[in-house]
mmCIF file with all atom_site columns, C-alpha atoms and ligand atoms in Angstrom:
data_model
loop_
_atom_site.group_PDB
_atom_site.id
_atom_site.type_symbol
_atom_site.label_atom_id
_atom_site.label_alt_id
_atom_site.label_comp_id
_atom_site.label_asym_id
_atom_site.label_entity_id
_atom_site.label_seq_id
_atom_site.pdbx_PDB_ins_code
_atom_site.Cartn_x
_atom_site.Cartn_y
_atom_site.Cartn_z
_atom_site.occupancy
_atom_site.B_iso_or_equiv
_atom_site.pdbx_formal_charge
_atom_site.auth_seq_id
_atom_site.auth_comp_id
_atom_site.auth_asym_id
_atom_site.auth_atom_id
_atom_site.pdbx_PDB_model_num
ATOM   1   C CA . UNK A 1 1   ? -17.067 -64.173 46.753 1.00 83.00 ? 1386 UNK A CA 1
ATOM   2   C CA . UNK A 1 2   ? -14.955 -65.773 49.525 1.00 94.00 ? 1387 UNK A CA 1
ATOM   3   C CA . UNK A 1 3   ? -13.607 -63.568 52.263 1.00 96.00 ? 1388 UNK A CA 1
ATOM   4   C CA . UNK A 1 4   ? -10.720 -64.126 51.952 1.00 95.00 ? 1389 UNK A CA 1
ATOM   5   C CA . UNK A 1 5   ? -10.756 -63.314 48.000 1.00 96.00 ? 1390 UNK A CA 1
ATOM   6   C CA . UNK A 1 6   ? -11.911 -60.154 48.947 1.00 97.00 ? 1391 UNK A CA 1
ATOM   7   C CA . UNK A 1 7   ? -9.549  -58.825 51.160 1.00 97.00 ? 1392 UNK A CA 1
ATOM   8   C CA . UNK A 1 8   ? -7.322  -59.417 48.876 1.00 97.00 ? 1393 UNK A CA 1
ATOM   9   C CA . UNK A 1 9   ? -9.169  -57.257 46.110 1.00 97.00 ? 1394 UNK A CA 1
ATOM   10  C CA . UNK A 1 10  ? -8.926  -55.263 48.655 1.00 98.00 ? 1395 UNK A CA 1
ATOM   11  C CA . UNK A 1 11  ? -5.441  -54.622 49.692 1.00 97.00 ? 1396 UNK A CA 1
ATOM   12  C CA . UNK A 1 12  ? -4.445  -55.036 45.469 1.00 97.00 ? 1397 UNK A CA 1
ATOM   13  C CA . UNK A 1 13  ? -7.077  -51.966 44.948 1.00 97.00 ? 1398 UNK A CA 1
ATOM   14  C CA . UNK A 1 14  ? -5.612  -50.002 47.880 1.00 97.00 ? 1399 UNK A CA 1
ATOM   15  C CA . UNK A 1 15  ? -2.078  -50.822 47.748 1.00 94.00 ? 1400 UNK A CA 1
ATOM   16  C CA . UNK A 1 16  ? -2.677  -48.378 43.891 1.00 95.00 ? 1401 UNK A CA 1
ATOM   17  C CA . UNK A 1 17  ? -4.677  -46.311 45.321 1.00 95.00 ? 1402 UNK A CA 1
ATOM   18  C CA . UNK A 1 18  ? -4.047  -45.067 49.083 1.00 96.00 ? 1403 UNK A CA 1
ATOM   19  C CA . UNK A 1 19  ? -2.669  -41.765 48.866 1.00 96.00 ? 1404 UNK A CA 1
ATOM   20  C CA . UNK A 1 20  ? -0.496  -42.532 51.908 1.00 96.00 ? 1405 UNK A CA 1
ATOM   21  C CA . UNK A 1 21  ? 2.837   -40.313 52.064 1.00 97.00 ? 1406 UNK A CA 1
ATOM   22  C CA . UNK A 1 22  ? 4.540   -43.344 54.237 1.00 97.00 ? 1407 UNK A CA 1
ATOM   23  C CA . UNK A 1 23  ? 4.528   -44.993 51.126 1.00 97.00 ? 1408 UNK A CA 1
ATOM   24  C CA . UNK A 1 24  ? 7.951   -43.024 49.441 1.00 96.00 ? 1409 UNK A CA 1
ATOM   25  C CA . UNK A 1 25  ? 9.943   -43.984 52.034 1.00 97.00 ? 1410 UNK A CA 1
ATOM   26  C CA . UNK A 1 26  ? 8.214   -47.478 53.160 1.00 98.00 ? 1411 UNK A CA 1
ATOM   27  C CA . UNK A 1 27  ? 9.535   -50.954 51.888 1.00 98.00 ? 1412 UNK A CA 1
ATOM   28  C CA . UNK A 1 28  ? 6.396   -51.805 51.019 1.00 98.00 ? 1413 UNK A CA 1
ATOM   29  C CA . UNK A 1 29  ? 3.055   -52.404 52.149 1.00 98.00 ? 1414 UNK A CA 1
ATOM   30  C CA . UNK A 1 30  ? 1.955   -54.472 54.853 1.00 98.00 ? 1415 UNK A CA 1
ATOM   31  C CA . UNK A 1 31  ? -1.467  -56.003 54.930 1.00 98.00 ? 1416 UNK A CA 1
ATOM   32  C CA . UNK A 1 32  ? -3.846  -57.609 57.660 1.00 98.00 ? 1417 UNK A CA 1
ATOM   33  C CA . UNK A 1 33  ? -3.412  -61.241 58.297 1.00 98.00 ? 1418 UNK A CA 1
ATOM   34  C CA . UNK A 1 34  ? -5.094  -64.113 59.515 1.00 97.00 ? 1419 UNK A CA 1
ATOM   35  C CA . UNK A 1 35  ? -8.564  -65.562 59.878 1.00 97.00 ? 1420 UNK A CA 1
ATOM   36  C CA . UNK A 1 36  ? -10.918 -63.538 57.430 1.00 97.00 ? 1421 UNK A CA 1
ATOM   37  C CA . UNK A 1 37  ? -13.148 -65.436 60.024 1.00 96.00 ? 1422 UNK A CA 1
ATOM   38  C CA . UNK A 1 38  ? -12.042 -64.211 63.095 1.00 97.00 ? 1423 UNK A CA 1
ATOM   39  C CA . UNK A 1 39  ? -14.438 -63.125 65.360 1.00 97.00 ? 1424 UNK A CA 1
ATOM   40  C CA . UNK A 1 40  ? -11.190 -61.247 66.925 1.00 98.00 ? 1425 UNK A CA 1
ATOM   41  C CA . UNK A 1 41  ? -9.454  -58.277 65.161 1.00 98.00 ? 1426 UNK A CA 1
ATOM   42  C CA . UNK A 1 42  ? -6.411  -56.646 66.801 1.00 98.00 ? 1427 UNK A CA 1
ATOM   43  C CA . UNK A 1 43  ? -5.567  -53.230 65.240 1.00 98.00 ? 1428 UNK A CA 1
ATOM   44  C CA . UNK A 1 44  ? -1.577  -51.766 65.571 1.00 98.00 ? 1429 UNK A CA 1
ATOM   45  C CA . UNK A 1 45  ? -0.481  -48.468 65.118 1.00 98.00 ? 1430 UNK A CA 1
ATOM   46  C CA . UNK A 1 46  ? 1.696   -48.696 62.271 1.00 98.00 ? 1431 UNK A CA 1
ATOM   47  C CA . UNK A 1 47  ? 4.888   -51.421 61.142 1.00 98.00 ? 1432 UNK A CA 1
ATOM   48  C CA . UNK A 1 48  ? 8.158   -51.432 62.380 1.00 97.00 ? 1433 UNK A CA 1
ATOM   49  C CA . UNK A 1 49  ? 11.283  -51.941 60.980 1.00 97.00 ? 1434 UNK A CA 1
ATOM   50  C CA . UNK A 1 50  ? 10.879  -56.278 61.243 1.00 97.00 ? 1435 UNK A CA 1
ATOM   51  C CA . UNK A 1 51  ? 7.391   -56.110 59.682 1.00 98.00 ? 1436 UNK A CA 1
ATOM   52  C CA . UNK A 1 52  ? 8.096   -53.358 57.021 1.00 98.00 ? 1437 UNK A CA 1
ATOM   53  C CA . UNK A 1 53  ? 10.989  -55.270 55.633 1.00 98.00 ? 1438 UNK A CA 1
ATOM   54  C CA . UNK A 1 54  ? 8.516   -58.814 56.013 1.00 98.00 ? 1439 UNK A CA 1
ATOM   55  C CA . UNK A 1 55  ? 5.318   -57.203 55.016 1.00 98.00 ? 1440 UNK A CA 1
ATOM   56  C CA . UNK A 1 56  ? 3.577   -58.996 57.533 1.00 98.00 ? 1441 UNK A CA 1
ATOM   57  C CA . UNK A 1 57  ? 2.032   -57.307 61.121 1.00 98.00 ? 1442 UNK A CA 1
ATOM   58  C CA . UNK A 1 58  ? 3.242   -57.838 64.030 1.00 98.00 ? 1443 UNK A CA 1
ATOM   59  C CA . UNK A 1 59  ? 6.699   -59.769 63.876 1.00 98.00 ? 1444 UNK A CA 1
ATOM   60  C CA . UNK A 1 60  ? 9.043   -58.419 66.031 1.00 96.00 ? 1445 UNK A CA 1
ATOM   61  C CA . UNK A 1 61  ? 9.535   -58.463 69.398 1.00 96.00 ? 1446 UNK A CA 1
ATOM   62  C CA . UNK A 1 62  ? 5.830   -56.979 70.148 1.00 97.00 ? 1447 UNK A CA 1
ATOM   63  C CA . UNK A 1 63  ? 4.598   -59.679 68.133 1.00 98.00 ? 1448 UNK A CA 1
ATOM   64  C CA . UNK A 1 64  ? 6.682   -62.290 69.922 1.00 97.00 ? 1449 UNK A CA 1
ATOM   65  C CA . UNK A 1 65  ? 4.898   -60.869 73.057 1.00 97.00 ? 1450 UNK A CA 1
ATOM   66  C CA . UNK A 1 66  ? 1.580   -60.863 71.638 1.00 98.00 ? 1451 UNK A CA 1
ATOM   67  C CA . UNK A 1 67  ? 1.694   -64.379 70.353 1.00 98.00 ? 1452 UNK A CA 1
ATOM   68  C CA . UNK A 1 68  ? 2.898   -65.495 74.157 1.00 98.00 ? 1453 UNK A CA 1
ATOM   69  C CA . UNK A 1 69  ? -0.275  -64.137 75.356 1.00 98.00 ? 1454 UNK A CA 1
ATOM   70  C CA . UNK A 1 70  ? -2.770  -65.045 72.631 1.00 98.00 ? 1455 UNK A CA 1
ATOM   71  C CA . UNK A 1 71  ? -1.304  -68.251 74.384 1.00 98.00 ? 1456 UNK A CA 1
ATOM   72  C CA . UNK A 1 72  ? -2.411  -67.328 77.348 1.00 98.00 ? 1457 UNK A CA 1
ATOM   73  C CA . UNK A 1 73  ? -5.689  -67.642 76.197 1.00 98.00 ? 1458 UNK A CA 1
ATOM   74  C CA . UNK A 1 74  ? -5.582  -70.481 74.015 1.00 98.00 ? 1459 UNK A CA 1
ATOM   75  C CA . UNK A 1 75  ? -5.215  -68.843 70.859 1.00 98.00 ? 1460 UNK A CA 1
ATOM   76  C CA . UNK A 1 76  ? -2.896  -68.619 68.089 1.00 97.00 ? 1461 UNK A CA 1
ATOM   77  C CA . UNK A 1 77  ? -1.888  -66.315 65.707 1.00 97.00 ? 1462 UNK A CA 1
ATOM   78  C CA . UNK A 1 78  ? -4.104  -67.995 62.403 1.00 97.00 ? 1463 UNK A CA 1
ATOM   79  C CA . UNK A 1 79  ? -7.256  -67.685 64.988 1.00 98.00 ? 1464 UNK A CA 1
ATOM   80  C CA . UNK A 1 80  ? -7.241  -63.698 64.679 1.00 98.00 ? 1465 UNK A CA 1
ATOM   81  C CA . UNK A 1 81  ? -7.483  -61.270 62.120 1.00 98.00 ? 1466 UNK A CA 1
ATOM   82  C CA . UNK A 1 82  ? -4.135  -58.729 62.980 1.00 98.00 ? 1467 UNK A CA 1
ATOM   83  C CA . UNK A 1 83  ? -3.900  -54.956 61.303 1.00 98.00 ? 1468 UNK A CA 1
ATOM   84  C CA . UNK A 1 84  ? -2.377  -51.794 61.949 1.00 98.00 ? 1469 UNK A CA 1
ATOM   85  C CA . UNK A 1 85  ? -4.506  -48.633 60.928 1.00 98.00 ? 1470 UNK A CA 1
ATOM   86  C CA . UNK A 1 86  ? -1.381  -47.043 59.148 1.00 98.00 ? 1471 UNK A CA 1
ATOM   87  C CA . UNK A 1 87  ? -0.037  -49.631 56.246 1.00 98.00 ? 1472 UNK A CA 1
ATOM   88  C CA . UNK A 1 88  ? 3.212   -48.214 55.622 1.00 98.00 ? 1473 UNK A CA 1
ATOM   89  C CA . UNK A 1 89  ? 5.729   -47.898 58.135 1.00 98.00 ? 1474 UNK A CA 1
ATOM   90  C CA . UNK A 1 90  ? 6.643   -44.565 59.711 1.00 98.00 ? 1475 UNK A CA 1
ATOM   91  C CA . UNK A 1 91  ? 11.030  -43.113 59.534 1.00 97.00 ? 1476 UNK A CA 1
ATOM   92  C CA . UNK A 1 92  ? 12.419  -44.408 62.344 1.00 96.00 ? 1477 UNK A CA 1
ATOM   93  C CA . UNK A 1 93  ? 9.111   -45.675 64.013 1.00 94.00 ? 1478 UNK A CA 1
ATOM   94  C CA . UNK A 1 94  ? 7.949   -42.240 64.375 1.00 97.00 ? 1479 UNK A CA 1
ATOM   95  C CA . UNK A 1 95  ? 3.958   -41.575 65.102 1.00 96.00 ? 1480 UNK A CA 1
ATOM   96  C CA . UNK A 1 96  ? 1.886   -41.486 62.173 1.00 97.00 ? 1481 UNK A CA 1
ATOM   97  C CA . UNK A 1 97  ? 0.739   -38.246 61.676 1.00 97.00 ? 1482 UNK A CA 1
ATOM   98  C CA . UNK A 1 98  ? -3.122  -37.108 61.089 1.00 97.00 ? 1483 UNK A CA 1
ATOM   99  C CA . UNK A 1 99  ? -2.918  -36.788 57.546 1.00 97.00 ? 1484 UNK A CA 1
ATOM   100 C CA . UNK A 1 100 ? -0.846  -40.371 57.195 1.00 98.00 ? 1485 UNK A CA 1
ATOM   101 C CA . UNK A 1 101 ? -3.694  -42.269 59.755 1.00 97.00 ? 1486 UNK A CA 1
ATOM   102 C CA . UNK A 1 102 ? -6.607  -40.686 57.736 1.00 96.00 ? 1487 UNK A CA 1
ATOM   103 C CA . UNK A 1 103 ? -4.878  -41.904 54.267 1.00 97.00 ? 1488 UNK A CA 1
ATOM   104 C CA . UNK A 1 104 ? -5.530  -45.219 55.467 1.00 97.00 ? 1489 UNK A CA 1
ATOM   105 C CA . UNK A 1 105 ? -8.556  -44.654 57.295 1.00 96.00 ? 1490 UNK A CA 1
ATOM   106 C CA . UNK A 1 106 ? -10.459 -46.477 54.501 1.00 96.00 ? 1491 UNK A CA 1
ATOM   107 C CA . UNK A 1 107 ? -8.392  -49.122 54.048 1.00 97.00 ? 1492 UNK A CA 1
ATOM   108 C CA . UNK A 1 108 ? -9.038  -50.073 57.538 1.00 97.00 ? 1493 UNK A CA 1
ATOM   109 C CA . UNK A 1 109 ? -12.333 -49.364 57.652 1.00 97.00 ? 1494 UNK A CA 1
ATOM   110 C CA . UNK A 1 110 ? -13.094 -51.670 54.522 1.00 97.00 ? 1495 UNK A CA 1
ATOM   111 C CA . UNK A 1 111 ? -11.031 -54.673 55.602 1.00 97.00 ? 1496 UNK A CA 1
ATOM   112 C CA . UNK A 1 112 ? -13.357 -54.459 59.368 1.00 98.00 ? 1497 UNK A CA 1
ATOM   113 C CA . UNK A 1 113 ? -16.729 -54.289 57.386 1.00 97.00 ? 1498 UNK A CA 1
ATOM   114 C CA . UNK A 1 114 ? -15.261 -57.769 55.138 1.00 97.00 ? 1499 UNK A CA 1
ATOM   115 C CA . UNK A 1 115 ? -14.080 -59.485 58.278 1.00 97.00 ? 1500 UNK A CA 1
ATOM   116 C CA . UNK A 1 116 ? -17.004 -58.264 60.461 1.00 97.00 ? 1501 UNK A CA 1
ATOM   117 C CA . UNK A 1 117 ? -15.502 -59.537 64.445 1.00 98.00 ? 1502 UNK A CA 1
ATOM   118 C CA . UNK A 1 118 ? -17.510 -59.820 67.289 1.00 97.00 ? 1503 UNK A CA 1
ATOM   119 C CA . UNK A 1 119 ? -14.713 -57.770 68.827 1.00 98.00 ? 1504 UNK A CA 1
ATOM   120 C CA . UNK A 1 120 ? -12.295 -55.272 68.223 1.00 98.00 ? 1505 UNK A CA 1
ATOM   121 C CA . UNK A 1 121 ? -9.035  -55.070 70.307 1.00 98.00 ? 1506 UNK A CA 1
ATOM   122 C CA . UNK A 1 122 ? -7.045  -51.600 70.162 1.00 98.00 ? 1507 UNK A CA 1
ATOM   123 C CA . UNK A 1 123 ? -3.295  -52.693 70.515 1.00 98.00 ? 1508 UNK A CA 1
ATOM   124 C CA . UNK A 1 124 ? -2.030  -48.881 72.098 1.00 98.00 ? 1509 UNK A CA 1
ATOM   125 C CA . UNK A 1 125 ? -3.301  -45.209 71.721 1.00 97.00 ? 1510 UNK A CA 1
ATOM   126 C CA . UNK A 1 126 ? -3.128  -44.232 68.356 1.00 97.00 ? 1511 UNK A CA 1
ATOM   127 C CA . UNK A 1 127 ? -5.534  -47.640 67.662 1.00 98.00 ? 1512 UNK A CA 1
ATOM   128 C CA . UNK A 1 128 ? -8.087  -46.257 70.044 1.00 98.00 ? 1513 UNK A CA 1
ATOM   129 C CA . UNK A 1 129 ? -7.987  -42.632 69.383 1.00 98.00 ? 1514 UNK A CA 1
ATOM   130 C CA . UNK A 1 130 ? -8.602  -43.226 65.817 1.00 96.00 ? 1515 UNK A CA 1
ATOM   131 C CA . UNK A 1 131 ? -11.983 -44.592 66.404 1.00 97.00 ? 1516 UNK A CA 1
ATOM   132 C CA . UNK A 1 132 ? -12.215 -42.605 69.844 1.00 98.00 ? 1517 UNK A CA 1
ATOM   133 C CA . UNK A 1 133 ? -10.617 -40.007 69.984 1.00 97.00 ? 1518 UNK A CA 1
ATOM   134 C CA . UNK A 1 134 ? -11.201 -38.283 73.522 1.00 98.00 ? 1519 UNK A CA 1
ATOM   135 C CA . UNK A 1 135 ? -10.634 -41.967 75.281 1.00 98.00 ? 1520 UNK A CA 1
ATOM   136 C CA . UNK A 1 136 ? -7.152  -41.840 77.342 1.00 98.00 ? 1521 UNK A CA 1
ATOM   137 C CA . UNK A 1 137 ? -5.326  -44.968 77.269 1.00 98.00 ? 1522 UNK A CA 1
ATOM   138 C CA . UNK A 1 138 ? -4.488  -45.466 80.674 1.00 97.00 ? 1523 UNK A CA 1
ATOM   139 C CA . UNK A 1 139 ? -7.899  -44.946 81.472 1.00 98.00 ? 1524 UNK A CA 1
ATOM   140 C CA . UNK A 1 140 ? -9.656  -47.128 78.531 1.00 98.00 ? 1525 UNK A CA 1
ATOM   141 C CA . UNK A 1 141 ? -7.558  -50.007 79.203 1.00 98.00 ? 1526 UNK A CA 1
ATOM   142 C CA . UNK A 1 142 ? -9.325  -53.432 79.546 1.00 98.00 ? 1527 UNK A CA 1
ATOM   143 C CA . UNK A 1 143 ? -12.863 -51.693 79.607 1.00 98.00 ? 1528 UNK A CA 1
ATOM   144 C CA . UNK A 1 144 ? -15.471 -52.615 77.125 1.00 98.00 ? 1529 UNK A CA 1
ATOM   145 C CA . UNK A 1 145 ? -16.659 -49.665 75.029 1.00 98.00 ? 1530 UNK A CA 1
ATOM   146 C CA . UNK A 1 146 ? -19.684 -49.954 72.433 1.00 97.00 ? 1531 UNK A CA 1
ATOM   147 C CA . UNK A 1 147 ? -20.475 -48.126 69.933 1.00 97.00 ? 1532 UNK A CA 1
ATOM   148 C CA . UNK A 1 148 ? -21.936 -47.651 66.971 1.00 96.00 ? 1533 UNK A CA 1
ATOM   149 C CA . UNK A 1 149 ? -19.692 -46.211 63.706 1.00 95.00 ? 1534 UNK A CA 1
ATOM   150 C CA . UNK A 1 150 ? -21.254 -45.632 59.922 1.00 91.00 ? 1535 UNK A CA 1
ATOM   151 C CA . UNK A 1 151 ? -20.393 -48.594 57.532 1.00 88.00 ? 1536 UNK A CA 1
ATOM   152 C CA . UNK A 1 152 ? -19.114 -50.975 60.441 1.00 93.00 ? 1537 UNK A CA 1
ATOM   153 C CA . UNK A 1 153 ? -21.494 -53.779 62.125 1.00 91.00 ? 1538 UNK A CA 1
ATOM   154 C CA . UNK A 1 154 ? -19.325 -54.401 65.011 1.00 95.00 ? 1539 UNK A CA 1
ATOM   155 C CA . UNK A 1 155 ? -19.707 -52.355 67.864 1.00 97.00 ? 1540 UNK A CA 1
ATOM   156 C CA . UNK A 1 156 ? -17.395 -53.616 70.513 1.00 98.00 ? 1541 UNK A CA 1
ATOM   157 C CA . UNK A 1 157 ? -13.970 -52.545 70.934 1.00 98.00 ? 1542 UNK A CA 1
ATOM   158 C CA . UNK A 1 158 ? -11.420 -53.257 74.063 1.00 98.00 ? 1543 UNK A CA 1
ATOM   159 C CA . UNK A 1 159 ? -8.625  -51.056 74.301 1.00 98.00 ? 1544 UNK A CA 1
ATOM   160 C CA . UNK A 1 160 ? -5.083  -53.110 75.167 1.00 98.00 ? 1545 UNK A CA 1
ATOM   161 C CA . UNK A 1 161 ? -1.508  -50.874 75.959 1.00 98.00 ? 1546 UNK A CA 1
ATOM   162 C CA . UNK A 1 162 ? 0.573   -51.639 72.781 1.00 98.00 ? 1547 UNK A CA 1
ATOM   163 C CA . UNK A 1 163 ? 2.544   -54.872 73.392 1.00 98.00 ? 1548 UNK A CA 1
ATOM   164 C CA . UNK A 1 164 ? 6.187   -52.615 72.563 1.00 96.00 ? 1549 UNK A CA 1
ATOM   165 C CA . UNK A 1 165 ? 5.274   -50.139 75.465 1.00 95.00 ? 1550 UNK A CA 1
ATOM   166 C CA . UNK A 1 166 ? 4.305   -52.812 77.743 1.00 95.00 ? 1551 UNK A CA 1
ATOM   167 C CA . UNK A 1 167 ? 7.447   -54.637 76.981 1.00 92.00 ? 1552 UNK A CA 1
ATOM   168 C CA . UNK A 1 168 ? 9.594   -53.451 78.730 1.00 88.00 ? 1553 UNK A CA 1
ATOM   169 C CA . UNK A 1 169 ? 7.904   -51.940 81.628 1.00 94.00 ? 1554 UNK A CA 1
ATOM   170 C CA . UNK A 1 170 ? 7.373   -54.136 84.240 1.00 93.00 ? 1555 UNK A CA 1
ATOM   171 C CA . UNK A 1 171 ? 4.070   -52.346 86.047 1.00 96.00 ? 1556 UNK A CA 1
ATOM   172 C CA . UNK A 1 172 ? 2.521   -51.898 82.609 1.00 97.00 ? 1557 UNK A CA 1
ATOM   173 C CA . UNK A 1 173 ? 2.895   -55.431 81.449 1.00 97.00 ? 1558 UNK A CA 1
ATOM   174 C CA . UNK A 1 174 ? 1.338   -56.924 84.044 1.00 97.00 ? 1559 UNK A CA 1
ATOM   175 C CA . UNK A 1 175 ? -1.885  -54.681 83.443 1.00 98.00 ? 1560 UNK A CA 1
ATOM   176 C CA . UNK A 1 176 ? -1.472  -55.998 79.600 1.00 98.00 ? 1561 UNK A CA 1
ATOM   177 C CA . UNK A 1 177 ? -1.186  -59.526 80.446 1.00 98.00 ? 1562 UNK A CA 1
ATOM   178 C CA . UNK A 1 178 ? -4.372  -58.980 83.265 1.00 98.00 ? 1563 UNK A CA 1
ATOM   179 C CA . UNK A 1 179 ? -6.049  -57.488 80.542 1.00 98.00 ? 1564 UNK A CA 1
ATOM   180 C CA . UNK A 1 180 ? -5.623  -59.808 77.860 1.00 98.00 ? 1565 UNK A CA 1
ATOM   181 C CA . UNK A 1 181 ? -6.860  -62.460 80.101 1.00 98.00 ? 1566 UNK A CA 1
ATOM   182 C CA . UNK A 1 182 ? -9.943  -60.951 80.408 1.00 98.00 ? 1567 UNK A CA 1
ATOM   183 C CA . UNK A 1 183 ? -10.726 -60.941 76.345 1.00 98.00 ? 1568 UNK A CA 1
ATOM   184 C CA . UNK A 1 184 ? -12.439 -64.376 76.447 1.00 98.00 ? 1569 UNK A CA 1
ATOM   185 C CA . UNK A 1 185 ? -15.242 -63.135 79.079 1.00 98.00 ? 1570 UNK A CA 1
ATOM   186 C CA . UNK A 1 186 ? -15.429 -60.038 77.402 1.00 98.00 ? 1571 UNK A CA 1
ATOM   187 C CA . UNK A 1 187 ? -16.331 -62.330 74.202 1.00 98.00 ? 1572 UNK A CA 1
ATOM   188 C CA . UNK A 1 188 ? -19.028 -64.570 76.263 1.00 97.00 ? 1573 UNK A CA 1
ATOM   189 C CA . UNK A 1 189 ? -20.285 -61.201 77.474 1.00 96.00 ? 1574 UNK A CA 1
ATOM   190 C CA . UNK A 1 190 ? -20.791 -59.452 74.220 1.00 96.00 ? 1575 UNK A CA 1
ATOM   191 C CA . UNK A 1 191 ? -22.495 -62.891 73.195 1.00 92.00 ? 1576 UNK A CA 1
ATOM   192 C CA . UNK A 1 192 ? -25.499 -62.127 75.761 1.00 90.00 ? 1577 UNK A CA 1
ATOM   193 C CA . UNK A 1 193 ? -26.130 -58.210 74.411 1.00 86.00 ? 1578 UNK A CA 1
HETATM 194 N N1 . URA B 2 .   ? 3.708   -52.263 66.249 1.00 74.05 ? 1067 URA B N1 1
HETATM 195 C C1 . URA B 2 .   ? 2.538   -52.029 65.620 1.00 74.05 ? 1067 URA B C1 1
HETATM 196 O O1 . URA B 2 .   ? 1.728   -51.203 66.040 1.00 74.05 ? 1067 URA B O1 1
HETATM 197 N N2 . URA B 2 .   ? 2.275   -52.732 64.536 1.00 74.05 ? 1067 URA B N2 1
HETATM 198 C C2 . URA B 2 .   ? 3.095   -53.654 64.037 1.00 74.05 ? 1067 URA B C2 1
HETATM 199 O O2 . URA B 2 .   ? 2.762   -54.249 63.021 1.00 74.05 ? 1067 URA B O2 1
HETATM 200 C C3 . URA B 2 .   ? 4.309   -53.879 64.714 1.00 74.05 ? 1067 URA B C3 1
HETATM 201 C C4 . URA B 2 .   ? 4.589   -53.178 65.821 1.00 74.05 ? 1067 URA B C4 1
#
C-alpha cells in the first residue's frame, strides 16, 4: 500500500477511535499534511482557532511565518510532512494537558513510523518534551539530539521555538530564523552518521 493510502487509514481509524477529550469541544479533527515522503517532519503543539475551523496544521499567522522561512531554505510547504502531537484543538488555545497529549500519543507515533523522516523538527516545548521530556527549550534550541525511541526508525530530532512565540518577540525570532537556517546542514550531517 501507498503511503499516502495509509495515512489516511490511519487518521479514518483514529479519528473513531482516539479517546481524546479535546474532541467534545473541537470542530473537528485536524490531520498531518504534506509529503508522506518527506524526509522532514515538523511536529506543533496542538491547532488553533484558524486550523481547527480549516482542519489543516499550521494556517494562521504561525504558519504564515513558518512558510516564510521554509523559504528561507528553499522549501515549501508540499516538501514537508507538518503535525501537531495533540489533533484536536485546545478552549481558547490553552496547553494540552497530560492526559489530552498521551490520547494522541499513538496517533503521532503511527503517522512518524509511515512517513519515516530523516529528521524530526520540534516546533516549541510541548513538541520536545513529549519525546524528551527533561530537555528545556531555551536550551535545546537548534541542537541536534539523537536518539533512539521503540517503534520509530528515525532518530534525529532538532528542537525549533514555536513560530507563535517567536512571532512577536523580536530577540526570539531571530534565534528561530538562525536556527531554521541551519536545518539543511543539520540534514547533510545526519546523512554522514
Ligand atoms: N500552533 C501549533 O502548534 N499547531 C498548529 O497547527 C497551529 C499553531
Amino acid at each position: 500500500m501507498k503511503k499516502i493510502q495509509e495515512l489516511q487509514e490511519l487518521n479514518n481509524k483514529w479519528k473513531e477511535e482516539c479517546e481524546c477529550e479535546l474532541k467534545k469541544t473541537a470542530t473537528q479533527a485536524v490531520f498531518g499534511v504534506g509529503s508522506a515522503d518527506a524526509e522532514i517532519i515538523f511536529i506543533g503543539e496542538a491547532p488553533g482557532k484558524s486550523e481547527d475551523a480549516k482542519g489543516e496544521p499550521f494556517v494562521g499567522a504561525a504558519g504564515k511565518f513558518l512558510n516564510e522561512m521554509l523559504g528561507l531554505i528553499n522549501l515549501q510547504r508540499e516538501d514537508i510532512y507538518i503535525t501537531n502531537i495533540v489533533k484536536y484543538r485546545p478552549p481558547n488555545n490553552r496547553d494540552p494537558l497530560p492526559e489530552e497529549k498521551s490520547a494522541c500519543r499513538e496517533w503521532l507515533l503511527e503517522e512518524i513510523k509511515i512517513i519515516s523522516p530523516k529528521l524530526i523538527i520540534f516546533l516549541g516545548r510541548h513538541a520536545m518534551n513529549n519525546f524528551f521530556p527533561d530537555q528545556k527549550i531555551s536550551n535545546a534550541h537548534g541542537k541536534l539530539l539523537i536518539k533512539k525511541f521503540n517503534g520509530i526508525s528515525t532518530k534525529f530530532f532538532f528542537p525549533l521555538y514555536h513560530p507563535a512565540a517567536a512571532l512577536y518577540n523580536g530577540s526570539m525570532r531571530e534565534v528561530l530564523i538562525e536556527d531554521f537556517k541551519k536545518i539543511p546542514k543539520v540534514l547533510k550531517e545526519i546523512e554522514k552518521r
